Coordinates of C-alpha atoms in Angstrom, one line a residue:
X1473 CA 3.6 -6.2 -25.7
X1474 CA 4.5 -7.8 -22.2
X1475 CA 6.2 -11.4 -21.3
X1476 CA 4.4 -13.2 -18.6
X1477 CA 6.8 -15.1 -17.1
X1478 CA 6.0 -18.6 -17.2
X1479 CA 5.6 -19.7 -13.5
X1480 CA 2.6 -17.4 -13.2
X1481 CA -0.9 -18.4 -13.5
X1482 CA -2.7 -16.5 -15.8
X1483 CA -5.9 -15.7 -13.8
X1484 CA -3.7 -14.2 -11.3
X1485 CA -1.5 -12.0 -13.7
X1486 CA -4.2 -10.2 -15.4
X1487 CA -4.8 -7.8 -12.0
X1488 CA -1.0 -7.2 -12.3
X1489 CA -1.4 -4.8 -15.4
X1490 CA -3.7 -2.9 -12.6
X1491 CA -3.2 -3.4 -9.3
X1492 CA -0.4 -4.3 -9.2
X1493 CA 1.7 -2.1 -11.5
X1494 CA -0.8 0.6 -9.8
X1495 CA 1.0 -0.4 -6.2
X1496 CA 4.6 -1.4 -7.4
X1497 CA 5.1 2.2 -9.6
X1498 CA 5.2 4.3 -6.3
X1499 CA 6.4 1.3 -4.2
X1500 CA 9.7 1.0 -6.4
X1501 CA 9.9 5.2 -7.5
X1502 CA 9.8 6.0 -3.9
X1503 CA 12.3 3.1 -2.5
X1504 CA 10.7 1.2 -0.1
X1505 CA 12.6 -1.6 0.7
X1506 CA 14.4 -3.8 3.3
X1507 CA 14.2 -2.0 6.9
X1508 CA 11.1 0.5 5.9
X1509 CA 7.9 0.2 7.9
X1510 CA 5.1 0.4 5.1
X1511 CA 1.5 1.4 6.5
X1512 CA -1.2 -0.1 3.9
X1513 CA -4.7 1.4 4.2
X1514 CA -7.4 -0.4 3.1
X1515 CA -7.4 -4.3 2.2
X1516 CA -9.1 -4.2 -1.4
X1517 CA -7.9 -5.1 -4.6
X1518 CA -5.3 -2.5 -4.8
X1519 CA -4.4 -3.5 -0.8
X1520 CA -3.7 -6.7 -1.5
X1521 CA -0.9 -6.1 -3.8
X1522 CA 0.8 -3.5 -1.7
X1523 CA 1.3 -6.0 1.1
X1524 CA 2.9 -8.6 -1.2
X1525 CA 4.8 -6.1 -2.7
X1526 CA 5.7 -4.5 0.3
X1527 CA 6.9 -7.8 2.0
X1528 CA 8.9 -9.0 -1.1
X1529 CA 10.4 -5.2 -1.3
X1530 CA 11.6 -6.1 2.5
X1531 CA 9.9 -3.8 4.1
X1532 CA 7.9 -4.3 7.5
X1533 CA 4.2 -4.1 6.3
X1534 CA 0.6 -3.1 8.6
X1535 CA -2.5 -2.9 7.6
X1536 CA -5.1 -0.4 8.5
X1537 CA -8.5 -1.1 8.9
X1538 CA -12.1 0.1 10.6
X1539 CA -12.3 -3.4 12.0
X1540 CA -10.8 -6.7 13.1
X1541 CA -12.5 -8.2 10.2
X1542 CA -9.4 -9.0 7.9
X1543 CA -6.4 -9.4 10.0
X1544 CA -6.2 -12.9 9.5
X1545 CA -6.1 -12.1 5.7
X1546 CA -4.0 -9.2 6.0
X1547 CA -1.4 -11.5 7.9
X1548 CA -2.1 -14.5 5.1
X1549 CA -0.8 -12.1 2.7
X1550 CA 2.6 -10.9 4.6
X1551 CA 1.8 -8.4 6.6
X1552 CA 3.5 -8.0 9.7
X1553 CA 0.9 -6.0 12.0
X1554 CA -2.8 -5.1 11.7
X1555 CA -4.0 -1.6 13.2
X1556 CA -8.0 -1.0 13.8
X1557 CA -8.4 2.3 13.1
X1558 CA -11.7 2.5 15.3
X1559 CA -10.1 1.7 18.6
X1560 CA -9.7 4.7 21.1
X1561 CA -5.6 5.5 20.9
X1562 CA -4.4 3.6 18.2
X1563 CA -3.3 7.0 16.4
X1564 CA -1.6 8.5 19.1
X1565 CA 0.2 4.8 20.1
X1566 CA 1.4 4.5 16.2
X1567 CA 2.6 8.3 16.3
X1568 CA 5.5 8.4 13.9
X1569 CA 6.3 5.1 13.4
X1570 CA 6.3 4.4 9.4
X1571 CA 9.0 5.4 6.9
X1572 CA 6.1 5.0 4.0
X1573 CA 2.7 4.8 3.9
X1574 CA 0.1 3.7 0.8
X1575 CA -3.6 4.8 0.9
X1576 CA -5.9 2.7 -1.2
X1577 CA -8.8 4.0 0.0
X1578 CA -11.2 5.8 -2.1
X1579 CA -13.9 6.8 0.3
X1580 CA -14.0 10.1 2.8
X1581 CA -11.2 9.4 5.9
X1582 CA -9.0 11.5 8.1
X1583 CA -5.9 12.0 5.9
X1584 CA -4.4 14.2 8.7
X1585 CA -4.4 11.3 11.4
X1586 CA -2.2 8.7 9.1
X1587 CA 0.0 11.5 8.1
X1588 CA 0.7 11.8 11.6
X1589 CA 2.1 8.6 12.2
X1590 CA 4.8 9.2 9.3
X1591 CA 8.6 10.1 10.7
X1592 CA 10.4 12.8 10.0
X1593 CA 10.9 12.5 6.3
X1594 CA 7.9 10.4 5.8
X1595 CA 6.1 9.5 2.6
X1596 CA 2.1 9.5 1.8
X1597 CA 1.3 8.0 -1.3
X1598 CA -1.7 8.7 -2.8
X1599 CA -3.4 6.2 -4.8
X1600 CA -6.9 5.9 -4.1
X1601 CA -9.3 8.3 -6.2
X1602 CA -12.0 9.9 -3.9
X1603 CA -14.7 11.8 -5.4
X1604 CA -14.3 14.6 -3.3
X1605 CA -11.4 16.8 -2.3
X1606 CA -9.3 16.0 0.2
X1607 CA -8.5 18.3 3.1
X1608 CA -5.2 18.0 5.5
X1609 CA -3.5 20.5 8.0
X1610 CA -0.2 22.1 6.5
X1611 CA 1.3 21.5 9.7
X1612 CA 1.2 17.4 9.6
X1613 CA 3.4 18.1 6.5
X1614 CA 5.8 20.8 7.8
X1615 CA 6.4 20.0 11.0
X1616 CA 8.2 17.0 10.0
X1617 CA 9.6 17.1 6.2
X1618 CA 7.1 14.8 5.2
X1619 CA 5.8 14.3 2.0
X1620 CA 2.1 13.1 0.2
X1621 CA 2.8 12.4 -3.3
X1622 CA 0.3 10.3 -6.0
X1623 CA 0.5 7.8 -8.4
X1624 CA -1.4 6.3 -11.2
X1625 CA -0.3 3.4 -12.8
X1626 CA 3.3 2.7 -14.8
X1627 CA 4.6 2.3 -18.2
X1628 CA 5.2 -0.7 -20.8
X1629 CA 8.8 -0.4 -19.4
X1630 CA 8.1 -0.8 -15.5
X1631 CA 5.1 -3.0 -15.8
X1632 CA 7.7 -5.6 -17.5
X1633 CA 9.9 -4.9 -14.8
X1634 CA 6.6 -5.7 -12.2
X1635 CA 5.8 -9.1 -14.1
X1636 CA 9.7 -10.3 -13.9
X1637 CA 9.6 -9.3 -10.3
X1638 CA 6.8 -11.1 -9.7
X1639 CA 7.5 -13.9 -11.8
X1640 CA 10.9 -14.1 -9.5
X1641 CA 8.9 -14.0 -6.0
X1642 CA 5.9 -16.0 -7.3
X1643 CA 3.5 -13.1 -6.5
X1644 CA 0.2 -12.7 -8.1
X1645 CA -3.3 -11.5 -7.6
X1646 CA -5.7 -12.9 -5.2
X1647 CA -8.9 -13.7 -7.6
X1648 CA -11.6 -16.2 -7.5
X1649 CA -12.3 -17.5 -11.3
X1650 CA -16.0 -18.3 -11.3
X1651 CA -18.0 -20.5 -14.3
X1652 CA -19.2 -18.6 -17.3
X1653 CA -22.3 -19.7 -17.0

């Protein structure tokens, strides 16, 4: 059993018990917080979360996306910057720049070019499921210390934790409630 704090709205807490306690687990297990930079790939349902957490944790959040399409929602929801991934350079410009970065995506995509732009010490997390297995260069990982680590989703004892910090920094789910009819 879980206690929804009262100044949430309903329709926008039921996505917590997925997406977001999907997002916050490795958000909060592998300390991101104020003074991190925080790379989010993709903008989906589990994206969407990790930029609201990722701002309220204090971190510096960008998005990364194939196109310009959803910047202006990416910075609606508190991210700081918005990378497209399709223009010539932008891997080599963002070269070790984030402390943290959380892949949503679940489709085929170069894991070895956004483990590149991780500093020394770096984390990948890992919570998008692709279908097929995923291939990276050993080096990416040694050269650096850096880590790629996954996560699934929490327990009854951390998703409570999720819905009081999200009761606290008024943070739901972006949904659209539609008629039953």
């Amino acid at each position: 059993v879980l206690k929804v704090p009262s100044s949430l709205l309903l329709e926008g807490v039921a996505p917590l018990l997925c997406a977001g306690i999907t997002t916050y687990s490795p958000l909060r297990q592998w300390g991101v917080g104020k003074g991190h930079r925080l790379g989010v790939i993709g903008l989906g349902g589990l994206g969407h979360m990790a930029v609201k957490l990722g701002k309220a944790f204090g971190a510096e959040v960008t998005v990364f996306s194939r196109s310009d399409r959803k910047r202006k929602e990416a910075e609606r929801l508190g991210a700081s910057s918005f990378a497209v991934t399709s223009q010539e350079g932008i891997f080599t410009r963002l070269a070790r720049q984030f402390d943290f970065i959380l892949d949503t995506v679940s489709g085929p995509h170069d894991y070895n070019a956004y483990l590149n732009l991780l500093i020394t010490d770096g984390t990948y997390i890992v919570v998008g499921a692709p279908s097929e297995p995923i291939s990276i260069q050993s080096f990416h990982l040694i050269m650096r210390r850096r880590r790629m680590v996954g996560s699934t989703i929490g327990g009854i004892r951390e998703t409570q934790e999720m819905l009081d910090f999200c009761g606290e920094h008024g943070i739901t789910s972006d949904v659209e409630v539609i008629p039953i009819q």
